[in-house]
XYZ file of C-alpha atoms in Angstrom:
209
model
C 65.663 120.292 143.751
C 67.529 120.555 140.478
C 67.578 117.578 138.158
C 71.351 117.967 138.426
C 71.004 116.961 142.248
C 68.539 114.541 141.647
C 70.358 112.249 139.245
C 72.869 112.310 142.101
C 70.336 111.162 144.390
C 69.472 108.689 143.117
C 73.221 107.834 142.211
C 73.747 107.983 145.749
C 71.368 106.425 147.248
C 71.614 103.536 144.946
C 74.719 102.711 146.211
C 73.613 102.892 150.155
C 74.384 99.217 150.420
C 77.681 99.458 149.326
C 79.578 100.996 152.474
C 78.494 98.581 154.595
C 81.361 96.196 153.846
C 83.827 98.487 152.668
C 83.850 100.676 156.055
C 83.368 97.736 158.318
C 86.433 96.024 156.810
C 88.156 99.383 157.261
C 87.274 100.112 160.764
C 89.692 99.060 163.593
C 88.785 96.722 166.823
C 89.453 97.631 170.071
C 92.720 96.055 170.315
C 93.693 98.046 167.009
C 92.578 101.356 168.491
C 94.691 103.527 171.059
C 91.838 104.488 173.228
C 94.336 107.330 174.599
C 94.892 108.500 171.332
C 91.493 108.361 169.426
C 88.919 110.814 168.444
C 86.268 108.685 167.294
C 82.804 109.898 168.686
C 84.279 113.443 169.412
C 83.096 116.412 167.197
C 86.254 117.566 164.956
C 85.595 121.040 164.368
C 86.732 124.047 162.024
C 88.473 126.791 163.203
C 87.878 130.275 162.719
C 91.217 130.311 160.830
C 90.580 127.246 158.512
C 91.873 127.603 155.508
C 89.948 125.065 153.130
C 86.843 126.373 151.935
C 85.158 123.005 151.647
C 85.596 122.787 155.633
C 84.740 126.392 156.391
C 82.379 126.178 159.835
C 82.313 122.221 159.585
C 81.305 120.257 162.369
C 82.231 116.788 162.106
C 81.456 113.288 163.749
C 85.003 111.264 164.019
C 83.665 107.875 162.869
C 87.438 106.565 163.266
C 90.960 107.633 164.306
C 94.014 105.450 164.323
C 97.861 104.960 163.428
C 95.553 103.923 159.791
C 94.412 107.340 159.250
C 90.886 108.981 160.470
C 87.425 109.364 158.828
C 84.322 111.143 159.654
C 81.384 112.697 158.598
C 79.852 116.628 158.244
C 76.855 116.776 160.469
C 76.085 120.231 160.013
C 75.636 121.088 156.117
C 71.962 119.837 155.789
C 71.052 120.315 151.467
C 67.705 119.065 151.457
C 65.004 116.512 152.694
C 63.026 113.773 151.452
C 60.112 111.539 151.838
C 61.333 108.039 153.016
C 58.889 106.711 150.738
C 60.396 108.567 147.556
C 63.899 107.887 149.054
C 63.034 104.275 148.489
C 61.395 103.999 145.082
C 64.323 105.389 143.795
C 66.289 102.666 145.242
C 63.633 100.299 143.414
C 61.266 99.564 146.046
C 57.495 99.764 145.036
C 54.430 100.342 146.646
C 56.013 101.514 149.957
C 53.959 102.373 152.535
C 56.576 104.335 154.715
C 55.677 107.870 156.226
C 57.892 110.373 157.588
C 60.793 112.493 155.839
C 64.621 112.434 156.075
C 67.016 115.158 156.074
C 69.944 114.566 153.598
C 73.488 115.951 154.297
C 76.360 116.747 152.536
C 79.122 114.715 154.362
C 82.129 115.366 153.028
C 84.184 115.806 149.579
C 85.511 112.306 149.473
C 83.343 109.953 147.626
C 80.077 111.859 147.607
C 78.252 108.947 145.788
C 78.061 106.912 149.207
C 75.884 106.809 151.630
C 75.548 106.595 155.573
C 73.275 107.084 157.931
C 74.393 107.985 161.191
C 71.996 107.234 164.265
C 71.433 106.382 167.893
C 72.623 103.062 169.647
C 68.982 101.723 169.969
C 68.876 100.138 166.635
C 71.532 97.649 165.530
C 71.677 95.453 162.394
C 74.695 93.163 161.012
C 75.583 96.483 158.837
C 75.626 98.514 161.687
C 79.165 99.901 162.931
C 79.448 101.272 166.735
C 81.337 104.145 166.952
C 81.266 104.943 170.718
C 78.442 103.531 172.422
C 76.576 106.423 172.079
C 75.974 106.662 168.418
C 76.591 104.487 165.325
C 76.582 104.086 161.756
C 74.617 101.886 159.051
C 74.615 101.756 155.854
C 71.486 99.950 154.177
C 68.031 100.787 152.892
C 66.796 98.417 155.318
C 67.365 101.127 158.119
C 65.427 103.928 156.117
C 62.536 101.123 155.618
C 62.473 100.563 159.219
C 62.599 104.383 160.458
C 59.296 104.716 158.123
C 57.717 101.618 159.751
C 58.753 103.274 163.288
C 60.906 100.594 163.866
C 64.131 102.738 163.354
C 66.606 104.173 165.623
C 64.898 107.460 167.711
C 67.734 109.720 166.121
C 69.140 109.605 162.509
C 70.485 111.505 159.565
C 71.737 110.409 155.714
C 75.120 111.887 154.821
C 76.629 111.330 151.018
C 80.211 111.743 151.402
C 82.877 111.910 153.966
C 86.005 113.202 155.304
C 89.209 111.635 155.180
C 93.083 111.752 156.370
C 95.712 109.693 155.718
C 97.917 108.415 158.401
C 99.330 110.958 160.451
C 97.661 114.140 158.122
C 95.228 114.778 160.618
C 97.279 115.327 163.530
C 99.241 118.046 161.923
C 96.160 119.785 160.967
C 95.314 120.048 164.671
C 98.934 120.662 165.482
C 98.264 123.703 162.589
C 95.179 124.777 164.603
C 92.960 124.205 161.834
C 91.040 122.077 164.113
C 89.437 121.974 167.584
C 87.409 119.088 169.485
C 84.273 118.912 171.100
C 82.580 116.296 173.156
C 79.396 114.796 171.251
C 76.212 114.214 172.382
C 72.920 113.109 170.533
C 71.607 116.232 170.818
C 74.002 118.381 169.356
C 74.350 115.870 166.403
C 70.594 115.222 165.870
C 68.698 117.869 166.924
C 70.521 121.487 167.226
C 69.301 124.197 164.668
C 72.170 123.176 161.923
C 72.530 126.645 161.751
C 73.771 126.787 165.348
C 76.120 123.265 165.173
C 79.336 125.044 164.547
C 78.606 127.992 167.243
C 77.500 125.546 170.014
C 80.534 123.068 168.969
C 83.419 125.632 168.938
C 82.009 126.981 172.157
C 82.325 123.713 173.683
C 85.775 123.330 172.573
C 88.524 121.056 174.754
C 91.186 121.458 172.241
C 92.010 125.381 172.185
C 93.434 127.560 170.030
């Protein structure tokens, strides 16, 4: 890891805590949301034909979809991994006892500072965000103290960055064809070869080309 990266690291995961308000606030009820209409907890994912290098063979987790705009995060673009243990201490925490590793992920352009840590439904705190009842969000360093006391969710991974669209941007990049769905499931998410995300994904597609 270059010390480049890990003054970013640390950068990042310094400010873990800080989504947690900021995305919950922006995040839409259920009344808000056209369930007809919505993406959220579908895989977004590149096609062959996309155009933007920074999305090239992206596989994406729709976090949120709405008249608002959409937002999601790259769950296929793994760049390293990391001892819980160290992850902490550099978030100030001393003489942790935590075990285990985490993979970190790059998860999109915008706002690569931030972190979030997308997991499985079993494991809920008041920074937690639901995203379909299948998976969910949280962004705090108590959930990376509680995966390395085995009292996490089963399935998780720590993104920096995201991907965003402004109202209405992301429907005319599907209407473009620089885009296909896919259904999600926790397996493809958490525990596919990252290498084979985008080829199972695309393969699964319900929007064609």
């Amino acid at each position: 890891m270059s010390s480049t990266w890990h003054r970013h690291l640390i950068s990042a995961l310094a400010a873990i805590s800080v989504p947690a308000l900021c995305l919950n606030a922006a995040l839409p009820t259920v009344a808000q949301t056209p369930a007809r209409a919505s993406l959220a907890g579908q895989l977004l994912v590149a096609s062959p034909s996309m155009g933007d290098p920074r999305f090239d063979h992206t596989v994406i987790l729709m976090v949120r979809h709405d008249k608002d705009g959409a937002f999601g995060i790259v769950v296929n673009r793994q760049i390293g991994e990391r001892p819980l243990a160290a992850l902490l201490e550099m978030l100030g925490e001393k003489e942790t006892t935590v075990a285990g590793t985490a993979r970190i992920f790059a998860g999109g352009p915008v706002q690569t500072d931030i972190g979030f840590i997308i997991h499985s439904t079993d494991y809920h705190r008041p920074a937690t965000t639901d995203i379909d009842g299948r998976v969910a969000l949280t962004s705090s360093r108590d959930i990376l103290r509680d995966i390395g006391n085995d009292k996490g969710p089963k399935k998780s991974l720590i993104a920096f960055g995201y991907a965003g669209w402004a109202p209405g941007q992301l429907e005319g990049e599907l209407a473009r064809r620089a885009w296909v769905t896919a259904p999600a499931d926790l397996t493809l998410i958490f525990d596919e070869d990252r290498a084979k995300v985008w080829d199972a994904a695309y393969s699964r597609r319900t929007r064609d080309l």
